[in-house]
Short mmCIF file of N, CA and C and ligand atoms in Angstrom, two decimals:
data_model
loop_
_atom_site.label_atom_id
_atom_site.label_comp_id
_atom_site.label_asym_id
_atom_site.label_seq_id
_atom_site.Cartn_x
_atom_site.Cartn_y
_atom_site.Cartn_z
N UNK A 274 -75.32 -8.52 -53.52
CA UNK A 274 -75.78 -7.22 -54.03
C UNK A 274 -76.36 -6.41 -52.88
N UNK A 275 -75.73 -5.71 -52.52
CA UNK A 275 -76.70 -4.40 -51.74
C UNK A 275 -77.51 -3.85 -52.29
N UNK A 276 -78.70 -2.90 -51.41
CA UNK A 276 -79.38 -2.55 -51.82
C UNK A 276 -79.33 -1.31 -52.52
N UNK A 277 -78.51 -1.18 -52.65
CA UNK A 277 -78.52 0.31 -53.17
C UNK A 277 -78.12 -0.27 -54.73
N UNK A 278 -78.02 -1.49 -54.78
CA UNK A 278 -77.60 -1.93 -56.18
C UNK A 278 -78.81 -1.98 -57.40
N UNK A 279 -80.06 -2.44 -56.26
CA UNK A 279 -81.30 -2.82 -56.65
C UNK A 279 -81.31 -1.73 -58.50
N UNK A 280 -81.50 -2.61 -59.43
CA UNK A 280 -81.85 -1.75 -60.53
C UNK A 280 -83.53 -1.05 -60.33
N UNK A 281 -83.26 0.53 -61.14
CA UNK A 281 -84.14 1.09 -61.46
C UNK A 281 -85.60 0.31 -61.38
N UNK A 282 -85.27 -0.19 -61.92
CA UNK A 282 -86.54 -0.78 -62.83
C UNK A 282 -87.56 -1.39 -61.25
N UNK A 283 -86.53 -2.15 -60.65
CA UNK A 283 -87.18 -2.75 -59.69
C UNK A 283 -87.51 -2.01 -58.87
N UNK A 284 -87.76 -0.52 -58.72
CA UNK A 284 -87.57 -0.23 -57.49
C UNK A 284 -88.86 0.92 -57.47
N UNK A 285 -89.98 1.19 -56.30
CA UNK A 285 -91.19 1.44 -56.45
C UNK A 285 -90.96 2.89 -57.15
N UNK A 286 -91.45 3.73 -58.04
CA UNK A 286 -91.15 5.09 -58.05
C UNK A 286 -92.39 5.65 -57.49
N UNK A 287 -91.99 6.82 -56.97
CA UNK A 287 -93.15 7.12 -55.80
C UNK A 287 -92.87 8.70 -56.62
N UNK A 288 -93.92 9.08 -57.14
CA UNK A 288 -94.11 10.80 -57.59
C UNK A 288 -94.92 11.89 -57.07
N UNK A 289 -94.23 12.74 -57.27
CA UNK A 289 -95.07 13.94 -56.31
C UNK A 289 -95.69 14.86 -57.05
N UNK A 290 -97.08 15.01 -57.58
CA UNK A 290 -97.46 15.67 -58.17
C UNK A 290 -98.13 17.28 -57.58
N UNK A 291 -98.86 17.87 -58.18
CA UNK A 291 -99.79 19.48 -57.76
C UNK A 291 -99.19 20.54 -58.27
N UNK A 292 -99.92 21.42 -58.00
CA UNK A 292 -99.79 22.74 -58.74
C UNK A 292 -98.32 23.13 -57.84
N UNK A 293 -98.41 24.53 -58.51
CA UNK A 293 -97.38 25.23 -58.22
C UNK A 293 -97.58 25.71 -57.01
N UNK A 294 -96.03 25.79 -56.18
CA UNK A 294 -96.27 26.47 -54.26
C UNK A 294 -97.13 25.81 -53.46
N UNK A 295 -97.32 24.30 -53.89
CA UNK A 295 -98.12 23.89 -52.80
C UNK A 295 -97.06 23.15 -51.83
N UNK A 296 -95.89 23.00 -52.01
CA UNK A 296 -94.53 22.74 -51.23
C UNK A 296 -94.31 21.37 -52.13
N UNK A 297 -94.58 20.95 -52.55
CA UNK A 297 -94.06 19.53 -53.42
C UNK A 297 -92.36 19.09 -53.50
N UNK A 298 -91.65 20.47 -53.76
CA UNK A 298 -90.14 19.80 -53.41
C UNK A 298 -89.70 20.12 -52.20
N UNK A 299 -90.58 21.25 -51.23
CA UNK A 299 -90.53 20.73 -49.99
C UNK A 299 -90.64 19.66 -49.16
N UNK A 300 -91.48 19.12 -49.54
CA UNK A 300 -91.80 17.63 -49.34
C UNK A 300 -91.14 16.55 -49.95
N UNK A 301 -90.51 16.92 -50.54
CA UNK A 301 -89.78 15.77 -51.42
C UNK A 301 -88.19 15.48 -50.65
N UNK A 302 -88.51 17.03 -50.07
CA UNK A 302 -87.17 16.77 -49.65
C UNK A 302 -87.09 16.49 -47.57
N UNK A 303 -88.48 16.85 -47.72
CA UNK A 303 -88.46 16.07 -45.80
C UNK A 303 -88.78 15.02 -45.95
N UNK A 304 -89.34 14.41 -46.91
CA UNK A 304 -89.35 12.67 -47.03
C UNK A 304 -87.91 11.74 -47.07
N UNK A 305 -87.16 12.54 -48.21
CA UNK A 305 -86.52 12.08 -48.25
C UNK A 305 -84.76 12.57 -47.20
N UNK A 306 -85.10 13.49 -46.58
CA UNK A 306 -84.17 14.05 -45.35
C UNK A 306 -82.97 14.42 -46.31
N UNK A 307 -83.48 15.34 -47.45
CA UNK A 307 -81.95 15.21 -48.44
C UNK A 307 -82.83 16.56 -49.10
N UNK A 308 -81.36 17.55 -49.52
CA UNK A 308 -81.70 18.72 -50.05
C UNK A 308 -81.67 18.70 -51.84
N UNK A 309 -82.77 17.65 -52.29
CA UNK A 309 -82.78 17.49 -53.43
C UNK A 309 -83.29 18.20 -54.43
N UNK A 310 -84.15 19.46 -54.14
CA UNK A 310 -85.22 19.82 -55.20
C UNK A 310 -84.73 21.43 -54.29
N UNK A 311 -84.58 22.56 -55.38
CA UNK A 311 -84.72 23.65 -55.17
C UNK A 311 -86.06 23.83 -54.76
N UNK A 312 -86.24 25.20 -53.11
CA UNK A 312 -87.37 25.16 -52.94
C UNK A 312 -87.40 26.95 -53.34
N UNK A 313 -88.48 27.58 -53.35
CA UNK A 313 -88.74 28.70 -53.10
C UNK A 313 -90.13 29.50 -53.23
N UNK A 314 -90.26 30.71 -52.75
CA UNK A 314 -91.53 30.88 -52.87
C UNK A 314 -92.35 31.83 -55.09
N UNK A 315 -90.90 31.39 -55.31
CA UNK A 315 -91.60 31.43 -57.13
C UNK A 315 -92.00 30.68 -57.84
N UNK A 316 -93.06 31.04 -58.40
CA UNK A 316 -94.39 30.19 -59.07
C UNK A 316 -92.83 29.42 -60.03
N UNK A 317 -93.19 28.06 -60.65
CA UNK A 317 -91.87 27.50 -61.27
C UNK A 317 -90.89 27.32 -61.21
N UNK A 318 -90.43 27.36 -59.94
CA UNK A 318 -89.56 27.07 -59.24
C UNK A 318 -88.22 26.20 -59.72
N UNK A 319 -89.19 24.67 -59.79
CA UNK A 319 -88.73 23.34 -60.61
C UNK A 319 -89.33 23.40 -61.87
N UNK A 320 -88.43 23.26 -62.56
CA UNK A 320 -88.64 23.51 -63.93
C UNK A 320 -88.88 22.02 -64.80
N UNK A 321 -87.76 21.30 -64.30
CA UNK A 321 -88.11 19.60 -64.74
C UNK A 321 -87.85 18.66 -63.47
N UNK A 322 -88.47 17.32 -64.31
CA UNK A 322 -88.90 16.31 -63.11
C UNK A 322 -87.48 15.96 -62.42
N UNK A 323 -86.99 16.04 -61.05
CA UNK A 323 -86.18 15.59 -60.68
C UNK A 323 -86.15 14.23 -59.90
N UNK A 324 -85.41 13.24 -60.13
CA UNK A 324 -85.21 11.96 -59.81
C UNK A 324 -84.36 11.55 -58.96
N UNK A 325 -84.62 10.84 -57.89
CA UNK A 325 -83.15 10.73 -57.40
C UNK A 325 -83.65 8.87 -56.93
N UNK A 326 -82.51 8.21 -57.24
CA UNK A 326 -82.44 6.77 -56.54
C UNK A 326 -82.19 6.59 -55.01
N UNK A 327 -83.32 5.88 -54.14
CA UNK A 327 -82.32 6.01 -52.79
C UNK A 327 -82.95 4.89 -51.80
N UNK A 328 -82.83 4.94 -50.24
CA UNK A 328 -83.12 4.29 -49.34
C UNK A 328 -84.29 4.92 -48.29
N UNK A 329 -85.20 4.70 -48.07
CA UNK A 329 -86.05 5.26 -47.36
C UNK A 329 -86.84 4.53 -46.34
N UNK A 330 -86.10 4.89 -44.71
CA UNK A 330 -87.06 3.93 -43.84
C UNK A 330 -88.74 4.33 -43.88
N UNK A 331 -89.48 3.76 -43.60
CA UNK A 331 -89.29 2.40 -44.03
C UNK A 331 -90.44 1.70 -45.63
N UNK A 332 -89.86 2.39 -46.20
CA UNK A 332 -90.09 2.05 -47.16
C UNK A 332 -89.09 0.88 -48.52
N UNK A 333 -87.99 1.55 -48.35
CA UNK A 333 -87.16 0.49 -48.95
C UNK A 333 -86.35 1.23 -49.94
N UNK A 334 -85.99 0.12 -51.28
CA UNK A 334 -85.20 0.79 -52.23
C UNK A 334 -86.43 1.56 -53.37
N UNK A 335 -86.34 2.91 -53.60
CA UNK A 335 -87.43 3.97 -54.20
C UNK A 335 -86.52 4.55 -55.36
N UNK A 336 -87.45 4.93 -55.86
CA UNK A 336 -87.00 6.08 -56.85
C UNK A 336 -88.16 7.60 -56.50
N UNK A 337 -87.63 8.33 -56.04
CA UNK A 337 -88.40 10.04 -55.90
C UNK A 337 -88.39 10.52 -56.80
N UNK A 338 -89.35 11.24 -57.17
CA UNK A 338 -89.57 11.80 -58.24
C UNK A 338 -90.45 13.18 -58.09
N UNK A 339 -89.94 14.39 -58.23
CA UNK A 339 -90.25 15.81 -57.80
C UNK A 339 -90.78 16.43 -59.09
N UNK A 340 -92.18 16.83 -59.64
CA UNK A 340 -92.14 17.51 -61.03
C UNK A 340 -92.52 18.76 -60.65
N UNK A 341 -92.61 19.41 -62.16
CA UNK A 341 -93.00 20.52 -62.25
C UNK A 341 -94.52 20.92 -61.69
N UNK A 342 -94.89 21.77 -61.14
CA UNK A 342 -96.62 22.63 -61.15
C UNK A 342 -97.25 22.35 -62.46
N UNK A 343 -98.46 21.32 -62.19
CA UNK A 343 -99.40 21.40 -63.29
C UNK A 343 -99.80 22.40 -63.71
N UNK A 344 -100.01 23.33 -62.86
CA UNK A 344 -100.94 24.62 -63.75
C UNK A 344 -99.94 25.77 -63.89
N UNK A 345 -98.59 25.22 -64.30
CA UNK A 345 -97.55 25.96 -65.38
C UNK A 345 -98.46 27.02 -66.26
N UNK A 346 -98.12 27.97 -66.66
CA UNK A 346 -98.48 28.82 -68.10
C UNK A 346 -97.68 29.23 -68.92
N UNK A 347 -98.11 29.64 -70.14
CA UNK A 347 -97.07 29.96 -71.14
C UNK A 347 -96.94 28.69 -71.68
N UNK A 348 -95.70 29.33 -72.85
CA UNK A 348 -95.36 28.19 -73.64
C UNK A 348 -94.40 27.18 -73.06
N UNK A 349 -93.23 27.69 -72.12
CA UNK A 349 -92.57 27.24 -71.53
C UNK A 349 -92.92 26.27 -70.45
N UNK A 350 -93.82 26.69 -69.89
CA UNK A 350 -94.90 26.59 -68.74
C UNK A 350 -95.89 25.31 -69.10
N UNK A 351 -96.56 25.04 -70.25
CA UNK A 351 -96.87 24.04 -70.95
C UNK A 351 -95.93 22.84 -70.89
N UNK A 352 -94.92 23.01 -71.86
CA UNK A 352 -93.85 22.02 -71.90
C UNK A 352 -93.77 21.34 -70.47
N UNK A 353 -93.62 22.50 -69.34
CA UNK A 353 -92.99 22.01 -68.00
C UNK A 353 -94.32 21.06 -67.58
N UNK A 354 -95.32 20.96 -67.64
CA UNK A 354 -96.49 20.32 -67.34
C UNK A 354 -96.50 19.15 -67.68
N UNK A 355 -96.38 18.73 -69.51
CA UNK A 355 -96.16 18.08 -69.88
C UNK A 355 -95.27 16.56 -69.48
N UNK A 356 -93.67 17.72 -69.13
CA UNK A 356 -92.99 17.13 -68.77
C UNK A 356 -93.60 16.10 -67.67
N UNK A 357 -94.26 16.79 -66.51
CA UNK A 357 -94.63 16.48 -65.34
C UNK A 357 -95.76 14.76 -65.65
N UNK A 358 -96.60 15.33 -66.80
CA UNK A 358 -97.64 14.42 -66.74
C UNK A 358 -96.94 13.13 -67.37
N UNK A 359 -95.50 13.49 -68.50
CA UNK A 359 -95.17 12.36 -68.57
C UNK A 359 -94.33 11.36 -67.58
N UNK A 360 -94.72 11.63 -66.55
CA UNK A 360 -93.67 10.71 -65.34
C UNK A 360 -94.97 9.64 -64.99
N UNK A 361 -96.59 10.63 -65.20
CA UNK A 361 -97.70 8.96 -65.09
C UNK A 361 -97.00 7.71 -65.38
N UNK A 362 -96.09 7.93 -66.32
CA UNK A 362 -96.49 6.66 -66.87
C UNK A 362 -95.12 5.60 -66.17
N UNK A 363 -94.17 6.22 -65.60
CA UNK A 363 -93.37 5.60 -64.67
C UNK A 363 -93.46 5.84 -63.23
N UNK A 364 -95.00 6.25 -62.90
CA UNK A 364 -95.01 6.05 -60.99
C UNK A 364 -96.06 5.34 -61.06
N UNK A 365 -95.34 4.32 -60.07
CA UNK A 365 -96.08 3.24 -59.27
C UNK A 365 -96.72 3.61 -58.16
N UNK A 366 -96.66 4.65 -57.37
CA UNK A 366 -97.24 5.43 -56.13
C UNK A 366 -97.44 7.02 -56.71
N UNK A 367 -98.55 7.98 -56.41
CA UNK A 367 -98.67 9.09 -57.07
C UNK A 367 -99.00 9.77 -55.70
N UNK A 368 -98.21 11.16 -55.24
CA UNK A 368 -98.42 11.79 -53.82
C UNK A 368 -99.22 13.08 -54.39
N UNK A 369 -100.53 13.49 -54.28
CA UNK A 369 -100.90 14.78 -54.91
C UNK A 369 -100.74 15.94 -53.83
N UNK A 370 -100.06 16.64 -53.72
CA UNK A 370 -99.35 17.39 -52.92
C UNK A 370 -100.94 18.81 -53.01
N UNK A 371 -101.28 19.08 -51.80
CA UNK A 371 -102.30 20.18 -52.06
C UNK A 371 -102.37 21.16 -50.94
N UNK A 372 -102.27 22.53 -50.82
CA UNK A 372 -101.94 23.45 -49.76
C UNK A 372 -103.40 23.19 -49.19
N UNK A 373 -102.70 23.02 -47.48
CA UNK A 373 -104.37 22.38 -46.79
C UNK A 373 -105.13 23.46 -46.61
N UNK A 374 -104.86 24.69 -47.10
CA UNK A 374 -105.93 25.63 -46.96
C UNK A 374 -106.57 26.12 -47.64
N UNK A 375 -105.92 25.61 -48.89
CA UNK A 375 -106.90 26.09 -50.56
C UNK A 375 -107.44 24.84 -50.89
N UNK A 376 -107.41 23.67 -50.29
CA UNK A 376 -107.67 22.45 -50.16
C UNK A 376 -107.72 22.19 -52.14
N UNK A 377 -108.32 21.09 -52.64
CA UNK A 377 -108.30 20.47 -53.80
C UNK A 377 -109.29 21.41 -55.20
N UNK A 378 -108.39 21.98 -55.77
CA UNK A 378 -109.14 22.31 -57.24
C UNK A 378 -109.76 21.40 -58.34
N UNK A 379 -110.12 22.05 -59.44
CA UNK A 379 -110.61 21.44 -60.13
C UNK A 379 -109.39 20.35 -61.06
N UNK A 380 -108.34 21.55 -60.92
CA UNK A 380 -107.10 21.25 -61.83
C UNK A 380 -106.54 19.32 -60.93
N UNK A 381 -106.28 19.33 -59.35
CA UNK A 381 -106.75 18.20 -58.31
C UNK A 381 -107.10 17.59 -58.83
N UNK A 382 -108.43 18.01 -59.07
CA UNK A 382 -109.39 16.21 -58.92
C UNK A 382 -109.28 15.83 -60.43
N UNK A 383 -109.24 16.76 -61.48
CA UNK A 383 -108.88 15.55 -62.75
C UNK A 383 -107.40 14.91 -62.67
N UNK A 384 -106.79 15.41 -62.15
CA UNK A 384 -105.51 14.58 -61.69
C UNK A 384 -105.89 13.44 -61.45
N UNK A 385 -106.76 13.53 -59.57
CA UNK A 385 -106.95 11.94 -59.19
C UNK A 385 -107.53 11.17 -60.66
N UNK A 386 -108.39 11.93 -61.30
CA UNK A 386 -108.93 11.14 -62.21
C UNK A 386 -107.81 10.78 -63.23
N UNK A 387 -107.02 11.35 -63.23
CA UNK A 387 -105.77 10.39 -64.33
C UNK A 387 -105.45 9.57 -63.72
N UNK A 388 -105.19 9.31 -62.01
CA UNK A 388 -104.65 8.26 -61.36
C UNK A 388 -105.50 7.37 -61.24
N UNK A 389 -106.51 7.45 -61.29
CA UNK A 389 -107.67 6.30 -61.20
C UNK A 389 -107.50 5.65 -62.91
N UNK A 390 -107.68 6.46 -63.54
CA UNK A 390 -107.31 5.91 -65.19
C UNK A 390 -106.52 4.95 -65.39
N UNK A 391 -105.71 5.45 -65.01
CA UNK A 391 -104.27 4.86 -64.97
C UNK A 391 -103.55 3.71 -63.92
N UNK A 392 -104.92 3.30 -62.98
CA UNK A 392 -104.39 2.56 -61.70
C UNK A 392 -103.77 2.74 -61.12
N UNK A 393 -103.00 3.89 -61.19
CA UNK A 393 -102.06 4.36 -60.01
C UNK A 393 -102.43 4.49 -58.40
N UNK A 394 -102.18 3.72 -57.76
CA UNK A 394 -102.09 4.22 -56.35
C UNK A 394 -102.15 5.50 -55.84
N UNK A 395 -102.78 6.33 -55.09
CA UNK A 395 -102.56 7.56 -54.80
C UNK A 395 -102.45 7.89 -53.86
N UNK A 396 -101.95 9.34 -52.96
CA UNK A 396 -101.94 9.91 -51.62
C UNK A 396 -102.45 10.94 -52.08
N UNK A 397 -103.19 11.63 -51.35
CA UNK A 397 -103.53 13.14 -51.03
C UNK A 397 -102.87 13.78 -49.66
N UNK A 398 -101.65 14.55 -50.08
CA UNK A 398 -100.80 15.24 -49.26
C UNK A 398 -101.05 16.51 -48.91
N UNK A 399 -102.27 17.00 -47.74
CA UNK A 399 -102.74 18.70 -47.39
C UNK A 399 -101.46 18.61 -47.07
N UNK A 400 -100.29 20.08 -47.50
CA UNK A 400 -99.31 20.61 -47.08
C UNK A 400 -99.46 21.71 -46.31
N UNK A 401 -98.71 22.11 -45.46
CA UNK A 401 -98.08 23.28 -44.94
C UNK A 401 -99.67 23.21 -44.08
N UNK A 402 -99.84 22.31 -43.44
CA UNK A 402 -100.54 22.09 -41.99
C UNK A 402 -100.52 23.23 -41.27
N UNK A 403 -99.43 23.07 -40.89
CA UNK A 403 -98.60 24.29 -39.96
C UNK A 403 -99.48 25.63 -39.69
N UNK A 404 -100.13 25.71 -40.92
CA UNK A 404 -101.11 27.21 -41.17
C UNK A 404 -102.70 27.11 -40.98
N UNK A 405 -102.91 25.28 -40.81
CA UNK A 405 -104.01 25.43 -40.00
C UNK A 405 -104.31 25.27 -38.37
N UNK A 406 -105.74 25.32 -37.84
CA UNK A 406 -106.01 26.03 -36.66
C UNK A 406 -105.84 24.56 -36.17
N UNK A 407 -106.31 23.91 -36.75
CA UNK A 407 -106.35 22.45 -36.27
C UNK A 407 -105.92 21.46 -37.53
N UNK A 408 -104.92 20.45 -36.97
CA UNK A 408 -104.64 19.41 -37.85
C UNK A 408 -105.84 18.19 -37.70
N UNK A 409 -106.63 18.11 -38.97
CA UNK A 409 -107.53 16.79 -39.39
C UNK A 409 -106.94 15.46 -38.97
N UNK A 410 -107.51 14.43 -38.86
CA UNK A 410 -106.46 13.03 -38.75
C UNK A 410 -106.55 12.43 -40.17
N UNK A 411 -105.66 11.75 -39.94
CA UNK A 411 -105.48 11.28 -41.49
C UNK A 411 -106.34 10.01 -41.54
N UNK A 412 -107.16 9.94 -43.34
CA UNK A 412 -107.67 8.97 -43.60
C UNK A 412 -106.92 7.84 -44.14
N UNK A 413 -108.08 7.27 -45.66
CA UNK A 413 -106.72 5.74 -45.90
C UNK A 413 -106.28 6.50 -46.73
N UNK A 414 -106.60 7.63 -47.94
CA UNK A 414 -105.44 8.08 -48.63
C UNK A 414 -105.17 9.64 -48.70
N UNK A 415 -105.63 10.08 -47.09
CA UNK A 415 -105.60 11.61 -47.22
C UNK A 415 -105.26 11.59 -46.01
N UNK A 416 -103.90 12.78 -45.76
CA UNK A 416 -103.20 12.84 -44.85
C UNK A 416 -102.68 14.66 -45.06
N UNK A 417 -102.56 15.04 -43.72
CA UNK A 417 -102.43 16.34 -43.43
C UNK A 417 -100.55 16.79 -43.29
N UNK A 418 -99.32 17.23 -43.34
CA UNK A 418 -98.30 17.20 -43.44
C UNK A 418 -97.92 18.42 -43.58
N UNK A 419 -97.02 18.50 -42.55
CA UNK A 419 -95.94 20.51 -42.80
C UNK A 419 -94.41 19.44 -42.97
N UNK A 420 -94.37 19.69 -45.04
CA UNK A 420 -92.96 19.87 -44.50
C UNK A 420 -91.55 20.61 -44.12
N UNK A 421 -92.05 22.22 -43.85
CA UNK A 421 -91.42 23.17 -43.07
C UNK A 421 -91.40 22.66 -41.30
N UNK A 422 -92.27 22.47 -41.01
CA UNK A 422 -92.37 21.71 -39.47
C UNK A 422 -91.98 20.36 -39.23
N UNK A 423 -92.38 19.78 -40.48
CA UNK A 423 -91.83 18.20 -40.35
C UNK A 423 -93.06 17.26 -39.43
N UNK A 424 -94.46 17.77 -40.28
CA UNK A 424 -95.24 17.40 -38.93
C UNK A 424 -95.82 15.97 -40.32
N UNK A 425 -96.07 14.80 -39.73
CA UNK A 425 -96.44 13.74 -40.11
C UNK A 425 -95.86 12.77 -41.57
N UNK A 426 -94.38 13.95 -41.35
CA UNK A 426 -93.77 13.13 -42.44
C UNK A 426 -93.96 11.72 -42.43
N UNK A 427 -93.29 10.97 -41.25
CA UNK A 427 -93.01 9.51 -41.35
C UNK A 427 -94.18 8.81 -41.50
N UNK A 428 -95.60 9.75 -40.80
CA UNK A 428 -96.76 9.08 -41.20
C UNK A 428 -97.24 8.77 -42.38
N UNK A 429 -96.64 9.81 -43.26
CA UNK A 429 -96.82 9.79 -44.97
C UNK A 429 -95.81 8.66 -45.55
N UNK A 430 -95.09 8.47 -45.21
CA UNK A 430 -93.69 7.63 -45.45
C UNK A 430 -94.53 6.07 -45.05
N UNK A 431 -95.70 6.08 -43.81
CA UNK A 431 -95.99 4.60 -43.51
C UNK A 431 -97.04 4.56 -43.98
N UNK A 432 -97.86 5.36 -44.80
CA UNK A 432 -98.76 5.35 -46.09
C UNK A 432 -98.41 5.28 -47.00
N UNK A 433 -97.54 5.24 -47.65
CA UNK A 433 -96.52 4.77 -48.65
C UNK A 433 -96.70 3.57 -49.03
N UNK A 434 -95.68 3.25 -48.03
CA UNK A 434 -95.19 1.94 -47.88
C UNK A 434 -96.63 0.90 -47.53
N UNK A 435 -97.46 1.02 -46.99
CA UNK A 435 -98.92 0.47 -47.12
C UNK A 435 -99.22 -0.24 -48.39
N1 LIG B 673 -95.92 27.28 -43.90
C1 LIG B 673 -95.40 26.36 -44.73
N2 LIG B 673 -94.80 26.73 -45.88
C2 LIG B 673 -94.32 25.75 -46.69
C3 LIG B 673 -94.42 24.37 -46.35
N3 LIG B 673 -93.87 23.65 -47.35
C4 LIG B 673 -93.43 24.54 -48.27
N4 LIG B 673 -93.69 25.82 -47.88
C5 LIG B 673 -93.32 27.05 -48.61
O1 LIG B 673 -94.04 27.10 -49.84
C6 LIG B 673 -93.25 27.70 -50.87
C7 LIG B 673 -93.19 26.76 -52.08
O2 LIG B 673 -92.45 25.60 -51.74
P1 LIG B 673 -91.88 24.62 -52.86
O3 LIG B 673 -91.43 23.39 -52.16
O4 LIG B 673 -90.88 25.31 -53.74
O5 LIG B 673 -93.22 24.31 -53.69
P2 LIG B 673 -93.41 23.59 -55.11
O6 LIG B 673 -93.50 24.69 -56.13
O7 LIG B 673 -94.72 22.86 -54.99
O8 LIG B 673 -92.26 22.67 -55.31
C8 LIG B 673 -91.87 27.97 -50.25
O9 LIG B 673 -91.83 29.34 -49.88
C9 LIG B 673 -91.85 27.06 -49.03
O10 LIG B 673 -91.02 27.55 -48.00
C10 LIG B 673 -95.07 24.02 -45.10
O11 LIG B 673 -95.20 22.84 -44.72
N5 LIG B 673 -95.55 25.05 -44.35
MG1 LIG B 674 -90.92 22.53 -56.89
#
């Protein structure tokens, strides 16, 4: 069996959560070096959770998982949230994706607090670095990352896999 055979089930799912425009399927998609998740600069962009099965040095055989912006609005906008919060319950790794210059909201930290609920493993991903004066060093679960620049992807990739 190759690895790419590895069933679903077995295989870590690693999810990318945060609000809207904080680059989340940007990042989803310099992690994974694959143009998987529409990016752009409109609030809702991704509308539902996108999944993809794959190989990731060095992490292994994964499942990615790209959702919607928690702080969706509307009725539509709701649903899409929803959608998002129901992937808790199939990630084994949770990446909270947060623009490093508006740093962590309130909407944030009850997140971590669902991941702590829930035992989930977590990362705190400051995005789009790039726009600060100085890059922070990364702690044990907070790490600084442009993925327009591509700056500490693989470092996030060997916090992962940690
Ligand atoms: N400067 C900068 N902009 C970024 C970075 N990552 C994403 N962006 C921009 O942020 C906007 C939202 O990106 P997107 O990935 O669609 O965010 P999402 O809504 O969280 O999935 C887009 O205009 C991206 O080009 C980054 O690392 N640096
Ligand atoms: Mg998106």
């Amino acid at each position: 069996m190759s690895l790419n055979d590895t069933p679903s089930g077995e295989r870590k799912h690693i999810s990318f959560f945060g609000l809207r425009n904080v680059g989340k399927s940007s990042l989803v998609n310099a992690v994974t070096g694959q143009n998987l998740s529409l990016v752009s600069n409109i609030l809702g962009t991704t509308t539902d959770p996108v999944k993809k099965a794959m190989e990731i040095l060095p992490i292994g055989a994964v499942v990615i998982i790209d959702t919607p912006g928690i702080d969706d609005e509307g009725t539509l906008g709701k649903m899409r949230v929803k959608r998002a919060m129901d992937i808790l319950s199939e990630t084994d790794i949770a990446i909270l994706v947060v623009d490093a210059q508006k740093g962590l909201n309130e909407t944030d930290k009850n997140l971590t607090k669902e991941f702590e609920n829930k035992n989930i493993p977590y990362i705190v991903a400051y995005n789009k670095c790039d726009l600060l004066p100085k890059i922070p060093k990364q702690t044990q679960n907070e790490i600084y990352v442009s993925a327009d620049k591509n700056i500490n992807i693989y470092e996030l990739k060997e916090m992962i896999f940690m």
